[in-house]
PDB file of C-alpha atoms in Angstrom:
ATOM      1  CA  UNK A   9      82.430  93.827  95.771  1.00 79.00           C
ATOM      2  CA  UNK A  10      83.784  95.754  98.953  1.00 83.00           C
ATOM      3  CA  UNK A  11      84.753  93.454 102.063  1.00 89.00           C
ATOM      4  CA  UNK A  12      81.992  95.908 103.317  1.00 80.00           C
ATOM      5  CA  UNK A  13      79.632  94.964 100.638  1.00 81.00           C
ATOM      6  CA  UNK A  14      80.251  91.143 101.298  1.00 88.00           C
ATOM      7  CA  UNK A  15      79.105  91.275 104.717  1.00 88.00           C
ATOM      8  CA  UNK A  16      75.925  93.117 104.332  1.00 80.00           C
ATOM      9  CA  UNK A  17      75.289  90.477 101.617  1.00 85.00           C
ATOM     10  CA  UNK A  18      75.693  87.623 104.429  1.00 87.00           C
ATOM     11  CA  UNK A  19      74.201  89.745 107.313  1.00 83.00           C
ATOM     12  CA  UNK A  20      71.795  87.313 107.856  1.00 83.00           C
ATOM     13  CA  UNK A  21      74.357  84.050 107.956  1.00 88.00           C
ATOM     14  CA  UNK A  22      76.785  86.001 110.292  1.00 89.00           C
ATOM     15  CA  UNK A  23      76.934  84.818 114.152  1.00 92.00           C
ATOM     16  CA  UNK A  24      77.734  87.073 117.129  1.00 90.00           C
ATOM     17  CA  UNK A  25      81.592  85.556 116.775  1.00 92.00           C
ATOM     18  CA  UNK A  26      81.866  86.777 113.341  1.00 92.00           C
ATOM     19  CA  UNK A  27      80.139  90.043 114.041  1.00 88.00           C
ATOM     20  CA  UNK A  28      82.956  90.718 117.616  1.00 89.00           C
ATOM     21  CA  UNK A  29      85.366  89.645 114.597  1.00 92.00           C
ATOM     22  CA  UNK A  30      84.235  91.935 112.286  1.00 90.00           C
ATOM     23  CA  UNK A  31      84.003  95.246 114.653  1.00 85.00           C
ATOM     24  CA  UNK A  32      87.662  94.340 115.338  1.00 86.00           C
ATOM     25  CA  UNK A  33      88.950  94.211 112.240  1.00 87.00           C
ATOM     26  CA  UNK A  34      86.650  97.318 110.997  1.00 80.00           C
ATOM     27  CA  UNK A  35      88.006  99.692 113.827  1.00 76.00           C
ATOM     28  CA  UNK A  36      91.152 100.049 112.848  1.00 75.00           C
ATOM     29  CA  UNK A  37      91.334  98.686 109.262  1.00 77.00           C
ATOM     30  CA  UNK A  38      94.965  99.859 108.886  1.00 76.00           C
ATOM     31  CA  UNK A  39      96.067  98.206 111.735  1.00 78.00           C
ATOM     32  CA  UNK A  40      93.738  94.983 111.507  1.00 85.00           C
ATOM     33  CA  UNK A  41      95.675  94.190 107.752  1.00 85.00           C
ATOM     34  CA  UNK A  42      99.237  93.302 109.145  1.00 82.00           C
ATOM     35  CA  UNK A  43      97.035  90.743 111.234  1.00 87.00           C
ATOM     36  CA  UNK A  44      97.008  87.009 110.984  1.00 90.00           C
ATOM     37  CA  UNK A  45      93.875  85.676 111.426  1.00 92.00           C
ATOM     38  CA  UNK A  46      94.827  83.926 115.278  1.00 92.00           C
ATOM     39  CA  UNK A  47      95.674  87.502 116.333  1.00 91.00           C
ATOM     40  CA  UNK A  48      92.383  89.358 115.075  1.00 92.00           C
ATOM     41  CA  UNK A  49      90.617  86.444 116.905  1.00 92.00           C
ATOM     42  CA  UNK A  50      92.526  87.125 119.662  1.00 91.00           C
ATOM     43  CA  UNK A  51      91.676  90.598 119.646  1.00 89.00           C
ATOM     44  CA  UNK A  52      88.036  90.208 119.338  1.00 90.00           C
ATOM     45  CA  UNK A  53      88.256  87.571 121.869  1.00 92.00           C
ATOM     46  CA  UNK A  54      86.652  84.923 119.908  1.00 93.00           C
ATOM     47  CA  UNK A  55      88.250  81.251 118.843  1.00 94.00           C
ATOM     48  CA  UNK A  56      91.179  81.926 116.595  1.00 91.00           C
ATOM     49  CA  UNK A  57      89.206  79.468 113.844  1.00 93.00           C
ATOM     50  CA  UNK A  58      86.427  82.367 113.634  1.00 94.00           C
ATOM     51  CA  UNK A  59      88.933  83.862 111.347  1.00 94.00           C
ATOM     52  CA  UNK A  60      88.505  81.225 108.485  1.00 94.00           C
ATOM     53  CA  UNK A  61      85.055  80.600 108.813  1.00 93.00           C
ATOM     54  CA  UNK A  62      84.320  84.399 108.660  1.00 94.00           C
ATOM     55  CA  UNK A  63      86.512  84.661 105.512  1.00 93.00           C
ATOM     56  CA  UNK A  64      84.931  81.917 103.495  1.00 94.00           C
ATOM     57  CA  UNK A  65      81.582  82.700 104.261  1.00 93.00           C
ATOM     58  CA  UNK A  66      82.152  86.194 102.500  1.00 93.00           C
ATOM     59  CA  UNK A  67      83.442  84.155  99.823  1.00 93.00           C
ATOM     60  CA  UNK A  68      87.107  84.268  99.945  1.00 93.00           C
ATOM     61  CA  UNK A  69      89.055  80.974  99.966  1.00 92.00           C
ATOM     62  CA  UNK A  70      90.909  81.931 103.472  1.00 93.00           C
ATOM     63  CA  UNK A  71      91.961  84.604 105.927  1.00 94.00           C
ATOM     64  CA  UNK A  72      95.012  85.479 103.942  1.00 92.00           C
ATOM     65  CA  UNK A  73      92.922  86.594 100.870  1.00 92.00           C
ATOM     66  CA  UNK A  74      90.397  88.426 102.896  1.00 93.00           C
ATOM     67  CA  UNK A  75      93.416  90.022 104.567  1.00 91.00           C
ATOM     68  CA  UNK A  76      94.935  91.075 101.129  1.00 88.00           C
ATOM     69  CA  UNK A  77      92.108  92.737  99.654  1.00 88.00           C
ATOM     70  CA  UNK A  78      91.645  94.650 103.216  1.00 88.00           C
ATOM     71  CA  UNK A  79      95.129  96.217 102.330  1.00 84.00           C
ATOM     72  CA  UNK A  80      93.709  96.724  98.820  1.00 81.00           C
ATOM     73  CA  UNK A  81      91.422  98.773 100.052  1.00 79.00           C
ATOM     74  CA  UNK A  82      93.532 100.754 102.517  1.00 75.00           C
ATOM     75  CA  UNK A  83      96.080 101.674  99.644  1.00 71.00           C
ATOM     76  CA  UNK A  84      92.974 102.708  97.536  1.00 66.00           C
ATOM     77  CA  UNK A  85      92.243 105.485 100.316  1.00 60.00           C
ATOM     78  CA  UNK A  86      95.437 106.771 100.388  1.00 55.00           C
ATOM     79  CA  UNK A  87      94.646 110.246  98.267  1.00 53.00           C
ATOM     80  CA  UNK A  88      97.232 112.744  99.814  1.00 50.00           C
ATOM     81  CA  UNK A  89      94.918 115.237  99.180  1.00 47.00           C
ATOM     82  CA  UNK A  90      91.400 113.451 100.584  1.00 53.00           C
ATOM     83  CA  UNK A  91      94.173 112.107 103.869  1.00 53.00           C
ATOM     84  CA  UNK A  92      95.143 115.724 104.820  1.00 49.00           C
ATOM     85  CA  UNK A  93      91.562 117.165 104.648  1.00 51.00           C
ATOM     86  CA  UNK A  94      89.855 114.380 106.549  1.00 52.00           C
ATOM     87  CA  UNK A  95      93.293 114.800 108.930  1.00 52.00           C
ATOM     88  CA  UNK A  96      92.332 118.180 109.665  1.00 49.00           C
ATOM     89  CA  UNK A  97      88.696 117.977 109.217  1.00 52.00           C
ATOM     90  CA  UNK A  98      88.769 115.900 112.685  1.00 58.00           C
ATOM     91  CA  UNK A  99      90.811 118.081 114.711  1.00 60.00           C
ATOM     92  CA  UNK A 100      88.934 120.739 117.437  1.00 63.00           C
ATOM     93  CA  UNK A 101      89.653 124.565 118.194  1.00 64.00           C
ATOM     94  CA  UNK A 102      92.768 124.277 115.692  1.00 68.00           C
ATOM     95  CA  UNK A 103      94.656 122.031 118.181  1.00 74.00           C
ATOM     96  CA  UNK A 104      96.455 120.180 115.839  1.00 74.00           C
ATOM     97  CA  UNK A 105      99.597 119.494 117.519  1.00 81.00           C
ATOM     98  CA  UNK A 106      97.789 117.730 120.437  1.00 81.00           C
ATOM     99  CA  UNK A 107      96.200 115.669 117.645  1.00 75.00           C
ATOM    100  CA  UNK A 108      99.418 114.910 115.983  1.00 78.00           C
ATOM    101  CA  UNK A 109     101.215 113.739 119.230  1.00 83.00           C
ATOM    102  CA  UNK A 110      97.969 111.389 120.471  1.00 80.00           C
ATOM    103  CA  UNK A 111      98.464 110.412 116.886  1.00 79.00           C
ATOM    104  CA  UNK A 112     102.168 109.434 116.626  1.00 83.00           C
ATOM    105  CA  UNK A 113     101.777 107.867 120.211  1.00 86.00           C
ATOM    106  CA  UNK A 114      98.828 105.330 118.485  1.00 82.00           C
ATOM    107  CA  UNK A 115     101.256 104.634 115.351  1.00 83.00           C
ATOM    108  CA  UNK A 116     104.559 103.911 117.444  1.00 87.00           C
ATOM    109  CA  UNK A 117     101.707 101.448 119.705  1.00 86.00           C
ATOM    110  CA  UNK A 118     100.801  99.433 116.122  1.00 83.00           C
ATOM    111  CA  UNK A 119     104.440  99.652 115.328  1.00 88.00           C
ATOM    112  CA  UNK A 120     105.440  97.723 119.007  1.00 88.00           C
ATOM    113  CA  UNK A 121     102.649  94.998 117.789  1.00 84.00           C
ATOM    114  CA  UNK A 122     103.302  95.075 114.436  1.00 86.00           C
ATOM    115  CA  UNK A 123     107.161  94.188 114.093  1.00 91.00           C
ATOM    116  CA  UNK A 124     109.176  91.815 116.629  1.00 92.00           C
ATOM    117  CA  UNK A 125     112.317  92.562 117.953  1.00 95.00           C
ATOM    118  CA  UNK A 126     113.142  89.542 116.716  1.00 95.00           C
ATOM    119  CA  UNK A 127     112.863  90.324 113.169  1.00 96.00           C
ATOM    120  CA  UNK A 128     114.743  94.114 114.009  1.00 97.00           C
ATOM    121  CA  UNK A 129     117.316  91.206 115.106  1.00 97.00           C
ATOM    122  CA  UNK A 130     117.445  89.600 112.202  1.00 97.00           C
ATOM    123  CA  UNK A 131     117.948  93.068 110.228  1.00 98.00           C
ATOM    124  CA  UNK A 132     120.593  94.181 112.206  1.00 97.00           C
ATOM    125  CA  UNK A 133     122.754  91.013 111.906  1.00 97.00           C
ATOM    126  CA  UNK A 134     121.665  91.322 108.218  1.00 97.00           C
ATOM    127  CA  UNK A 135     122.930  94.685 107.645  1.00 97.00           C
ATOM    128  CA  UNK A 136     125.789  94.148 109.988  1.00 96.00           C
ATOM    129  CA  UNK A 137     127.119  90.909 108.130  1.00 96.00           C
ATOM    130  CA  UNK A 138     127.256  92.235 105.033  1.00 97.00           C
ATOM    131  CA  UNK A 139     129.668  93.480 102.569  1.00 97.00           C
ATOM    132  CA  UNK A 140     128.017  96.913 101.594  1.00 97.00           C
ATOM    133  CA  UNK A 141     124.810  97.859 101.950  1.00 98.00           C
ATOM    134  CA  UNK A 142     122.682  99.480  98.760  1.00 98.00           C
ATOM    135  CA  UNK A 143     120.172 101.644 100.065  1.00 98.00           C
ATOM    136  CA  UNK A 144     116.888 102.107  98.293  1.00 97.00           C
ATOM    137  CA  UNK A 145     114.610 105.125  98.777  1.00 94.00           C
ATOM    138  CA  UNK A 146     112.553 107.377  96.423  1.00 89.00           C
ATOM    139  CA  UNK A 147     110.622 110.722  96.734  1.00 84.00           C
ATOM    140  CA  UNK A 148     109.503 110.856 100.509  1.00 82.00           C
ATOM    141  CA  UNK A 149     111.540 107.849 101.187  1.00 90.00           C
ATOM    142  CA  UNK A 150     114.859 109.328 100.504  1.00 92.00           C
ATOM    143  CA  UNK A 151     114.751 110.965 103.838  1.00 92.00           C
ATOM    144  CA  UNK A 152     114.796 107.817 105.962  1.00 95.00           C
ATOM    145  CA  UNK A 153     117.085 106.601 103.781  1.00 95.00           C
ATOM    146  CA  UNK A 154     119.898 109.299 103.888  1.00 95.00           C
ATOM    147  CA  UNK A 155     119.378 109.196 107.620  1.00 95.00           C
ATOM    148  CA  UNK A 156     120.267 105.325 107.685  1.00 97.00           C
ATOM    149  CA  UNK A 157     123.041 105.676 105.307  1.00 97.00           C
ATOM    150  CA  UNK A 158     124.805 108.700 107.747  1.00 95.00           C
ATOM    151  CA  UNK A 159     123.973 106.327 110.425  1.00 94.00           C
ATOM    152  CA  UNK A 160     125.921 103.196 108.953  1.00 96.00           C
ATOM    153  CA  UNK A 161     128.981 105.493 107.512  1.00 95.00           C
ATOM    154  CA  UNK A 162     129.337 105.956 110.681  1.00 93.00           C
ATOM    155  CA  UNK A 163     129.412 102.138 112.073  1.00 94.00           C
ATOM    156  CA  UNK A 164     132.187 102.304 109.451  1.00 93.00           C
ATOM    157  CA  UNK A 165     130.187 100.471 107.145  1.00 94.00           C
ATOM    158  CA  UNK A 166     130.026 101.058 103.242  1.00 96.00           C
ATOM    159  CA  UNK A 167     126.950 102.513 101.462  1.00 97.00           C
ATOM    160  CA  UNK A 168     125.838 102.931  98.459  1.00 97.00           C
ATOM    161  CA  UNK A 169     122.840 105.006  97.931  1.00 96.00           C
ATOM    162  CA  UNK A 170     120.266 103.847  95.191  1.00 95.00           C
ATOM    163  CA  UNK A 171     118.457 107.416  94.199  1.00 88.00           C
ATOM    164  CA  UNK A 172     117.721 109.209  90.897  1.00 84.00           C
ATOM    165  CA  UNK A 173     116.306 107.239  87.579  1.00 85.00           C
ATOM    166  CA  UNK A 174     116.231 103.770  86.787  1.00 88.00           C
ATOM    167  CA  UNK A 175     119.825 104.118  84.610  1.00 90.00           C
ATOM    168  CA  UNK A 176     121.522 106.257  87.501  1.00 92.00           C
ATOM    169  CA  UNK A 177     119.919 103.045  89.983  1.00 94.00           C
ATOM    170  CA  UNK A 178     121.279 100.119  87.699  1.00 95.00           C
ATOM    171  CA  UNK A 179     125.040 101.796  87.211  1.00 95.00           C
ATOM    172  CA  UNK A 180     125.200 101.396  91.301  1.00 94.00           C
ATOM    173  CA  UNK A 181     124.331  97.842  90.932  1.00 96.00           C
ATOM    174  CA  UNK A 182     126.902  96.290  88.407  1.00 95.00           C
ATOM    175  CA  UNK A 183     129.159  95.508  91.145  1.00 93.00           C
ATOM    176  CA  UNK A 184     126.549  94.085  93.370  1.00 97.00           C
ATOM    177  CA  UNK A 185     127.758  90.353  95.042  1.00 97.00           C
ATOM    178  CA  UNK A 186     126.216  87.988  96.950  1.00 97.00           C
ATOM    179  CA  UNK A 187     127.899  89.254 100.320  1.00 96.00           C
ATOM    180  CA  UNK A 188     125.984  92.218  99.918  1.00 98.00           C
ATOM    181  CA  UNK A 189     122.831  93.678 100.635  1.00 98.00           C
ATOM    182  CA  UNK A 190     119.737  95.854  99.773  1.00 98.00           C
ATOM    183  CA  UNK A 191     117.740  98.021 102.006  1.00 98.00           C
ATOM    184  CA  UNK A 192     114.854  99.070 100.544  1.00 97.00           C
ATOM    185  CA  UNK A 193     112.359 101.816 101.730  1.00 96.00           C
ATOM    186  CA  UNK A 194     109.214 101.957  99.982  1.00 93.00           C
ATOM    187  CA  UNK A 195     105.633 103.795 101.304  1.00 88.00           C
ATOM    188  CA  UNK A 196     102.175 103.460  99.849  1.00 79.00           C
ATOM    189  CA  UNK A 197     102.561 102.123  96.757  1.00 81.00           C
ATOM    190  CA  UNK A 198     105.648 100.335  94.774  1.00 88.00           C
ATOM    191  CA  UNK A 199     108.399 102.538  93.240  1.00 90.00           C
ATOM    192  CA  UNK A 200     109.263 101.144  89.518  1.00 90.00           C
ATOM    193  CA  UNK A 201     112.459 100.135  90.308  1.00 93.00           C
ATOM    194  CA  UNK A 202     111.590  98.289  93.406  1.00 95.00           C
ATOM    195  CA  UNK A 203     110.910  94.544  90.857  1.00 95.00           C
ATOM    196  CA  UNK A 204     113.684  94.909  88.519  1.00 96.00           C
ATOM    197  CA  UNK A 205     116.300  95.693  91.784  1.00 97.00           C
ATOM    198  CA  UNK A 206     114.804  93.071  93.998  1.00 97.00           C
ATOM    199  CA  UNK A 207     115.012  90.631  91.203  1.00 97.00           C
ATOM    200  CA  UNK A 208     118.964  91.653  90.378  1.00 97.00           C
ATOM    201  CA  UNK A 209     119.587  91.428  93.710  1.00 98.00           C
ATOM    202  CA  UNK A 210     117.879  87.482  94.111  1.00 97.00           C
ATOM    203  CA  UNK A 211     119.976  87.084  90.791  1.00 97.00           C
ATOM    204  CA  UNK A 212     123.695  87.669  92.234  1.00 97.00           C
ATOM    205  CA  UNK A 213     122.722  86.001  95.909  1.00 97.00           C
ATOM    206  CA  UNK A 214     122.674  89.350  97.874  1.00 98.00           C
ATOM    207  CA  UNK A 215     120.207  89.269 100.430  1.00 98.00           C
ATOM    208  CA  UNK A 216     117.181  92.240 100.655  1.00 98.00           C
ATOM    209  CA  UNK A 217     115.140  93.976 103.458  1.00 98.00           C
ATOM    210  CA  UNK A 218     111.774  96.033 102.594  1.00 97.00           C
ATOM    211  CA  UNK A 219     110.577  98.718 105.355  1.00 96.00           C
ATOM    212  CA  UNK A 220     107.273  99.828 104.521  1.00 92.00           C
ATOM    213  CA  UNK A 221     103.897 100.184 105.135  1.00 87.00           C
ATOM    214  CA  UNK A 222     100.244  98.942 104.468  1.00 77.00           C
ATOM    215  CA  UNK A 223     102.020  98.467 100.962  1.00 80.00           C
ATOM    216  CA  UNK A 224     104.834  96.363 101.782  1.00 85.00           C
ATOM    217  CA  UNK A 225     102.555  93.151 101.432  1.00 81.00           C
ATOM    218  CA  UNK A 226     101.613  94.080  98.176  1.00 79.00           C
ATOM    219  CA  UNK A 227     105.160  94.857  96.748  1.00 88.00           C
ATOM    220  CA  UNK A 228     106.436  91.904  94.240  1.00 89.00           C
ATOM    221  CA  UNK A 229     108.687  90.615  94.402  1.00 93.00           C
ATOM    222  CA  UNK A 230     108.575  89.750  98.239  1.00 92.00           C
ATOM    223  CA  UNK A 231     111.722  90.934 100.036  1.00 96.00           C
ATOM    224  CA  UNK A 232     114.202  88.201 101.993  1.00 97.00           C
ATOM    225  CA  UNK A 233     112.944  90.568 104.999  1.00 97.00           C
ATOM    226  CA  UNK A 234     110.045  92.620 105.403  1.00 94.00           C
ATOM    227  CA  UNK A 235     109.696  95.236 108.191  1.00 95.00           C
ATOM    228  CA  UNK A 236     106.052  96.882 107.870  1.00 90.00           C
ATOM    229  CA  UNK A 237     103.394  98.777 110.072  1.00 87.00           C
ATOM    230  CA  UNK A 238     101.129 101.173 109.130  1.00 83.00           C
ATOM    231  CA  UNK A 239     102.032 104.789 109.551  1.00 81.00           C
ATOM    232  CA  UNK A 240      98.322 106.542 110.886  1.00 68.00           C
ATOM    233  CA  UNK A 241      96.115 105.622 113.045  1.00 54.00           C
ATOM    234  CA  UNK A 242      94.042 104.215 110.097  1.00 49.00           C
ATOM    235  CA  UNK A 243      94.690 103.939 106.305  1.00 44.00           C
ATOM    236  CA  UNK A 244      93.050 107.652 105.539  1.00 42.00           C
ATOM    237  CA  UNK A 245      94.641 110.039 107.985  1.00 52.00           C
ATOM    238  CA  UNK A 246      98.009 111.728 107.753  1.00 56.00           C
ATOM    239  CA  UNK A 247     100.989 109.355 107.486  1.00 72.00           C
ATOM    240  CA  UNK A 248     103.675 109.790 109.593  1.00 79.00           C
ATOM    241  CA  UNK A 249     107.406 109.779 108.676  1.00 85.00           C
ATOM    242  CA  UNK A 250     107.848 108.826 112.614  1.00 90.00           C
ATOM    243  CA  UNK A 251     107.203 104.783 111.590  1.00 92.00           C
ATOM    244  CA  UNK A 252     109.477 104.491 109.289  1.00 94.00           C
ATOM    245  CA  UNK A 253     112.262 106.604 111.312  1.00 95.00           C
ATOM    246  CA  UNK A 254     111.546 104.623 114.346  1.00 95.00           C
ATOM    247  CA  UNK A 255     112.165 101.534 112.408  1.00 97.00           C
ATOM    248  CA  UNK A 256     115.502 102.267 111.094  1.00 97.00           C
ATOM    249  CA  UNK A 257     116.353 103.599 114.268  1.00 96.00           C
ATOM    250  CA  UNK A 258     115.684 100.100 115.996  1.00 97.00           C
ATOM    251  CA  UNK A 259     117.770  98.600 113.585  1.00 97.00           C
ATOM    252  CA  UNK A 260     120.709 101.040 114.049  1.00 96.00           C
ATOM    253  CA  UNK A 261     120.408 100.509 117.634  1.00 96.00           C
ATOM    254  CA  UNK A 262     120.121  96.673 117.467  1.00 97.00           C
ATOM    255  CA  UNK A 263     123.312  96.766 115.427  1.00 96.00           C
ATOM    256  CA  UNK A 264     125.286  98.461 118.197  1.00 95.00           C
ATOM    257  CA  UNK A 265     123.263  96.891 121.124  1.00 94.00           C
ATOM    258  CA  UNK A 266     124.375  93.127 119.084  1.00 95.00           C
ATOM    259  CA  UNK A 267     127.951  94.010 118.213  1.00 93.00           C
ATOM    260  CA  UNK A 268     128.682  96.515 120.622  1.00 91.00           C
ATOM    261  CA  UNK A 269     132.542  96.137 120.326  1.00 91.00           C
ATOM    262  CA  UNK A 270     132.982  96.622 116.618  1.00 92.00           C
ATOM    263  CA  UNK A 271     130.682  99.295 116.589  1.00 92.00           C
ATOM    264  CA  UNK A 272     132.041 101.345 119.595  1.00 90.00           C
ATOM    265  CA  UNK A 273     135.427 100.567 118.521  1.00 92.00           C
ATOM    266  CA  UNK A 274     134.863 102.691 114.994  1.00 91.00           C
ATOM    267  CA  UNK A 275     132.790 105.476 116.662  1.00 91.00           C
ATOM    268  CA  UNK A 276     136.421 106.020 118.795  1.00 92.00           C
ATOM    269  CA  UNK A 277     138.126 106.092 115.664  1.00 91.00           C
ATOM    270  CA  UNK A 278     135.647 108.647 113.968  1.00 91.00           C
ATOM    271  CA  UNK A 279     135.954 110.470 116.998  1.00 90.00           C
ATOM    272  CA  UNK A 280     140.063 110.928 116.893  1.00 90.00           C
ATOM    273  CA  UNK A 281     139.690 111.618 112.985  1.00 91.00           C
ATOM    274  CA  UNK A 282     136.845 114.110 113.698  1.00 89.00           C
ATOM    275  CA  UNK A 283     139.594 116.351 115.832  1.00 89.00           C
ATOM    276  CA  UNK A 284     142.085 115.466 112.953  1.00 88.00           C
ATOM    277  CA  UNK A 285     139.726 117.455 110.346  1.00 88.00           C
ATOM    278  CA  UNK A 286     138.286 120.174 112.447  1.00 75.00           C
TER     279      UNK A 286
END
């Protein structure tokens, strides 16, 4: 059964603090499943133990498995194909770029309430700390991903992209330690070499950081750090590349907003070899 089919089962049994709860969580599903279940009560303004109640009374043993199988259901509307035409199915007189920007300006708002500065803190001290960083990214995800690496070769750190097959991935990590770390970007659903490279990575003590979406909760095994907010206004329309972006962006700025000497001190020197080489 649908979380949709549960509560027309238990219509009846449902109070007016489970029905604020529900209209909360139901108008923006995409957003509503990074939630805990004191911050959807919150939002519908009810006691923060509606949450639970709600979520066993549809038969799940807490908020947290409600919660999953509301991302479940997110990632099982994300057809590229059905997501573009109900995209541009909704947009008037052909004005899609207006629709695009009130869109982006929604998904950078669920980005500001979906991940702390305090854990883009904890990323950037992650990243900065460590010996190299292995960079993970597949099909649209290599984008973001070459744009952090050019950002961090240029902190003077040292990169190591993880691209290609599963044999070209596991060459890159033979000399993987546990001063070292993986950054992993992964959308929608979980790239096959997302387990075995978390895993290694667990195995040799390196530490690992997952930026992602609605699937990030999903993806086994968890990541040391997880960085996720959904990238539409709600699990069916276009997906944005601007979350992820933004994201990586923080975390390149936190890194030279936290360590501003190191970091200024090798952009000088890439400056005086830039003149050297041009």
């Amino acid at each position: 059964m649908t979380i949709l089919d549960r509560i027309k089962a238990k219509s009846k049994k449902l109070t007016v603090a489970d029905q604020k709860l529900i209209a909360a969580m139901l108008e923006n599903r995409a957003e509503a499943a990074f939630l805990s279940g004191s911050q959807l009560s919150q939002r519908a303004s009810v006691h923060e133990a509606t949450a639970t109640r709600l979520a066993q009374k549809l038969g799940y043993k807490g908020f947290p498995d409600l919660r999953a199988e509301l991302q479940r259901e997110v990632l099982l509307d994300q057809d590229a194909a059905n997501r573009m035409r109900r995209s541009v199915a909704k947009v008037e007189h052909g004005d899609y770029l207006t629709d695009l920007i009130a869109a982006e300006i929604t998904a950078l708002e669920t980005l500001a309430r979906s991940v702390p500065q305090a854990d883009v803190d904890h990323a950037a001290d992650m990243v900065f700390g460590a010996r190299r960083v292995f960079i993970f990214g597949q099909g649209h995800a290599q984008s973001v991903a070459g744009f952090l690496q050019r950002r961090l070769d240029r902190f003077g750190m040292t990169t190591i992209a993880l691209t290609g097959r599963g044999r070209d991935i596991a060459e890159r990590l033979v000399a993987m330690e546990a001063n070292d770390i993986v950054v992993a970007l992964a959308f929608r659903k979980q790239p096959q070499s997302y387990a075995p490279l978390v895993r290694h990575a667990a195995r040799v003590g390196a530490r690992t950081i997952l930026i992602s979406d609605l699937a990030g909760p999903l993806m086994e095994p968890a990541a040391d750090l997880m960085l996720a907010a959904p990238r539409g206004r709600s699990g069916s329309e276009f997906q944005t590349p601007t979350i992820p972006f933004a994201i990586v962006n923080g975390i390149v700025l936190t890194i030279a907003g936290r360590h501003e000497r190191e970091v200024i001190g090798r952009l000088e020197k890439l400056s005086e070899l830039f003149n050297d080489f041009d």
